[in-house]
mmCIF file of C-alpha atoms in Angstrom:
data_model
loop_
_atom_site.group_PDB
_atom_site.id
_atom_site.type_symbol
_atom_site.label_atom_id
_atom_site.label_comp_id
_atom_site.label_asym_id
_atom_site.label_seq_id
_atom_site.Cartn_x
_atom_site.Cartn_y
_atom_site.Cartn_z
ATOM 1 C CA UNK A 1 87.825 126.432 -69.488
ATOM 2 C CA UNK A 2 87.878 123.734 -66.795
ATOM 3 C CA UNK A 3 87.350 120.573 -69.053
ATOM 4 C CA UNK A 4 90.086 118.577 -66.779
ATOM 5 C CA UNK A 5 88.926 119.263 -63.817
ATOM 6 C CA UNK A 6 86.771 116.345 -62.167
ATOM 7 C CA UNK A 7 84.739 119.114 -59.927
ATOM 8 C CA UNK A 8 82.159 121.136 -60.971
ATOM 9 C CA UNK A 9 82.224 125.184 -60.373
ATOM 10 C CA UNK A 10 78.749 124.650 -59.044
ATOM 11 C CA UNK A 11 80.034 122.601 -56.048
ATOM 12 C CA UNK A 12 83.248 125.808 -55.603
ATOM 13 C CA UNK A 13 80.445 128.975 -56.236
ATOM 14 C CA UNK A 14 76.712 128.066 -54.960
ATOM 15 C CA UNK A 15 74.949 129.284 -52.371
ATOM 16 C CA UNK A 16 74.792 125.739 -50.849
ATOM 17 C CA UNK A 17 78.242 125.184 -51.029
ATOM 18 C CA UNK A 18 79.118 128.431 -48.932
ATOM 19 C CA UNK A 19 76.714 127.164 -46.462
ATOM 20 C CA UNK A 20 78.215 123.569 -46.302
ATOM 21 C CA UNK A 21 82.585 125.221 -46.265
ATOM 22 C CA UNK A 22 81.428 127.726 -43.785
ATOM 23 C CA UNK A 23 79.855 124.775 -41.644
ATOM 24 C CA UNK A 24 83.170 122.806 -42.053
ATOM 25 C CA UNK A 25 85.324 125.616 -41.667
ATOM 26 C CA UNK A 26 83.643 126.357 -38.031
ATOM 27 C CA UNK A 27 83.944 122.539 -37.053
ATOM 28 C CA UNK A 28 87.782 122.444 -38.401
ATOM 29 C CA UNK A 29 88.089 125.991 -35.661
ATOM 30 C CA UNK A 30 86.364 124.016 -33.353
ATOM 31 C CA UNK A 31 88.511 121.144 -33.613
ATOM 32 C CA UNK A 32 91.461 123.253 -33.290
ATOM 33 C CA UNK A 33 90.188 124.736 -29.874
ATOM 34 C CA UNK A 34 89.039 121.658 -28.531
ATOM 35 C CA UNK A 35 91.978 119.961 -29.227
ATOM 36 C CA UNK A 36 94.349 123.139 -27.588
ATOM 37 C CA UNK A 37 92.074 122.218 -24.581
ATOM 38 C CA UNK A 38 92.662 118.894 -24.485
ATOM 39 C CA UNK A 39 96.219 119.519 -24.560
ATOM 40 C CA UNK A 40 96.004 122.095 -21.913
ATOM 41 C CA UNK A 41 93.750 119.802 -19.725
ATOM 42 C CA UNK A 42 96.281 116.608 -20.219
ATOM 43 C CA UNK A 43 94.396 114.243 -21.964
ATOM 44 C CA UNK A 44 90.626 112.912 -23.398
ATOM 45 C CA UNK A 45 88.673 112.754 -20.125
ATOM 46 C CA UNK A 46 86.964 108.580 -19.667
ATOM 47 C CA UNK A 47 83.964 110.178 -19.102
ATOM 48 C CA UNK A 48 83.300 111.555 -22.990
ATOM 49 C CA UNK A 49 81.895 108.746 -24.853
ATOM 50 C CA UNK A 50 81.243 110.886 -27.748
ATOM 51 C CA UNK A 51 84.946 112.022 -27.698
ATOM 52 C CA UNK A 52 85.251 109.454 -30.793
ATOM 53 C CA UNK A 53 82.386 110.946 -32.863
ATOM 54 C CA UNK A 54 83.112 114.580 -32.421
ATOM 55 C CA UNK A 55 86.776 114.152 -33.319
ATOM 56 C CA UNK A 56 85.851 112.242 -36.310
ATOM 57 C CA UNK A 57 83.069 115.451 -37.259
ATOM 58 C CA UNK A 58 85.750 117.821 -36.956
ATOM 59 C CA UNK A 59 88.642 115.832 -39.297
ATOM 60 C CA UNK A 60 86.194 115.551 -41.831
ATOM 61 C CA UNK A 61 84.927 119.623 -41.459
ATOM 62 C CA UNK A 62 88.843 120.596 -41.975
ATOM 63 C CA UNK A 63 89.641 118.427 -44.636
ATOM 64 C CA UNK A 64 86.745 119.744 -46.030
ATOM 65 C CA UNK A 65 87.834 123.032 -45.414
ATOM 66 C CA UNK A 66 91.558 122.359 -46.676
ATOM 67 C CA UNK A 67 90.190 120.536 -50.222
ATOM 68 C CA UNK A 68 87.764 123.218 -50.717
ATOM 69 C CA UNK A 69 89.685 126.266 -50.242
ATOM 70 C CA UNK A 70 93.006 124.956 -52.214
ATOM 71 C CA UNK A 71 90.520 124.261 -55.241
ATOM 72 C CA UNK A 72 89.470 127.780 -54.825
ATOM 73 C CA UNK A 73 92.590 129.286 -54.310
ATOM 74 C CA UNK A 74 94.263 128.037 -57.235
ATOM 75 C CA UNK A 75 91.009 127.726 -59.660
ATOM 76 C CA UNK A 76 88.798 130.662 -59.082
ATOM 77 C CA UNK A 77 90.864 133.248 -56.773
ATOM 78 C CA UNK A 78 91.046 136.393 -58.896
ATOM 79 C CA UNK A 79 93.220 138.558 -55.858
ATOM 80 C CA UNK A 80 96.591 139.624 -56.856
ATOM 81 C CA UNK A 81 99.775 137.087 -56.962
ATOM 82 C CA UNK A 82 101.337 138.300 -54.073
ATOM 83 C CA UNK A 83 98.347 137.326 -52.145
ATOM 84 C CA UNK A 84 97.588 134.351 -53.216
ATOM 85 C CA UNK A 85 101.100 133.627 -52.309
ATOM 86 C CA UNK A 86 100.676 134.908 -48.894
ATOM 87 C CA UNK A 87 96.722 132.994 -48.232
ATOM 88 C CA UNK A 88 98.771 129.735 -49.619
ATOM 89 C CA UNK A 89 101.069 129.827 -46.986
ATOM 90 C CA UNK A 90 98.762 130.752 -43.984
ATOM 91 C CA UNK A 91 96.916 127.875 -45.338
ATOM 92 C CA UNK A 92 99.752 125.659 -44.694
ATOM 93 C CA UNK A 93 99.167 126.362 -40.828
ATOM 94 C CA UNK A 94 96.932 123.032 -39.429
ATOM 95 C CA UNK A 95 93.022 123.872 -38.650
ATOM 96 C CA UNK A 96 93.280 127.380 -38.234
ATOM 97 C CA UNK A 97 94.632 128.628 -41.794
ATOM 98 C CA UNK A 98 91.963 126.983 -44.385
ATOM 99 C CA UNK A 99 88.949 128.250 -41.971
ATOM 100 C CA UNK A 100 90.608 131.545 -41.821
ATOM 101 C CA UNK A 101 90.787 131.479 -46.009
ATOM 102 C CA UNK A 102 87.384 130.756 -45.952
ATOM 103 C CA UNK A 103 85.786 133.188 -43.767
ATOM 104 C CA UNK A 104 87.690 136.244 -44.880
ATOM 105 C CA UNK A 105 88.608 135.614 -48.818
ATOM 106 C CA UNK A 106 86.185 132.484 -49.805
ATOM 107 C CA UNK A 107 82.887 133.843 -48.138
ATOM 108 C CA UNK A 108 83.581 137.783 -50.109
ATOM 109 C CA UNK A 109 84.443 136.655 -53.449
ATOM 110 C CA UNK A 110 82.730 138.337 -55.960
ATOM 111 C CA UNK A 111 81.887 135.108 -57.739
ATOM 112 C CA UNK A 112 80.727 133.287 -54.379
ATOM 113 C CA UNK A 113 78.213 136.541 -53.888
ATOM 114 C CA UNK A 114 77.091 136.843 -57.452
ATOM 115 C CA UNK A 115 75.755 133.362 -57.288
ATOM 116 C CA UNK A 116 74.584 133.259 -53.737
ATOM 117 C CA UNK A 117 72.777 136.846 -55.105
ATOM 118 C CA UNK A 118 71.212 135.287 -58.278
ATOM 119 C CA UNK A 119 69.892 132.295 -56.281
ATOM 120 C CA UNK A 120 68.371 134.270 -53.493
ATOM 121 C CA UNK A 121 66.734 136.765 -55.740
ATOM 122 C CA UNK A 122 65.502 133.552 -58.609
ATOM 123 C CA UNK A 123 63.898 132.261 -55.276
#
């Protein structure tokens, strides 16, 4: 069924790969909050070393976030056409709209809970 694609369903549907887009979906919110207060505040503040680091940890938890949840939207998604329409284009919103995908669609799918239920019971 997926022959062309160069990622495996394992790394869409597994109980480890929940864990890992729900991590980078609450680092891409994160970044989107921390950089609204940033903006609100007027700038990085000098005395953040780490202000390097933790930006860097939160690009790479949204495009995480925005790779991941595209793949499953389009791949594995089995909602209605309308919706997917609608998810696609709140997913076009910066941050907020992939992490949003992924805790309310991604995270309830029946085929993200059947395998996160076969591994947990196999355990």
């Amino acid at each position: 069924m997926f022959r062309y694609y160069y990622i495996n369903k394992e790394w869409i549907v597994s109980s480890t790969a929940r864990h890992i887009y729900r991590t980078a979906a609450g680092l891409s919110v994160a970044l989107f909050f921390g950089l609204w207060a940033i903006q609100v505040r007027g700038g990085i503040p000098a005395d953040v070393p780490a202000a390097n680091l933790l930006l860097f940890i939160g690009v790479l938890g949204a495009a995480i976030t925005v790779v991941a949840m595209e793949y499953f939207l389009f791949g594995f998604d089995r909602s209605p056409e309308w919706k997917k329409v609608c998810w696609f284009c709140i997913m076009l919103l910066p941050l907020i709209g992939p992490a949003l995908y992924c805790f309310i669609v991604y995270s309830r799918a029946a085929v993200v809970m059947a395998n996160t239920i076969d591994r947990t019971t196999h355990a």
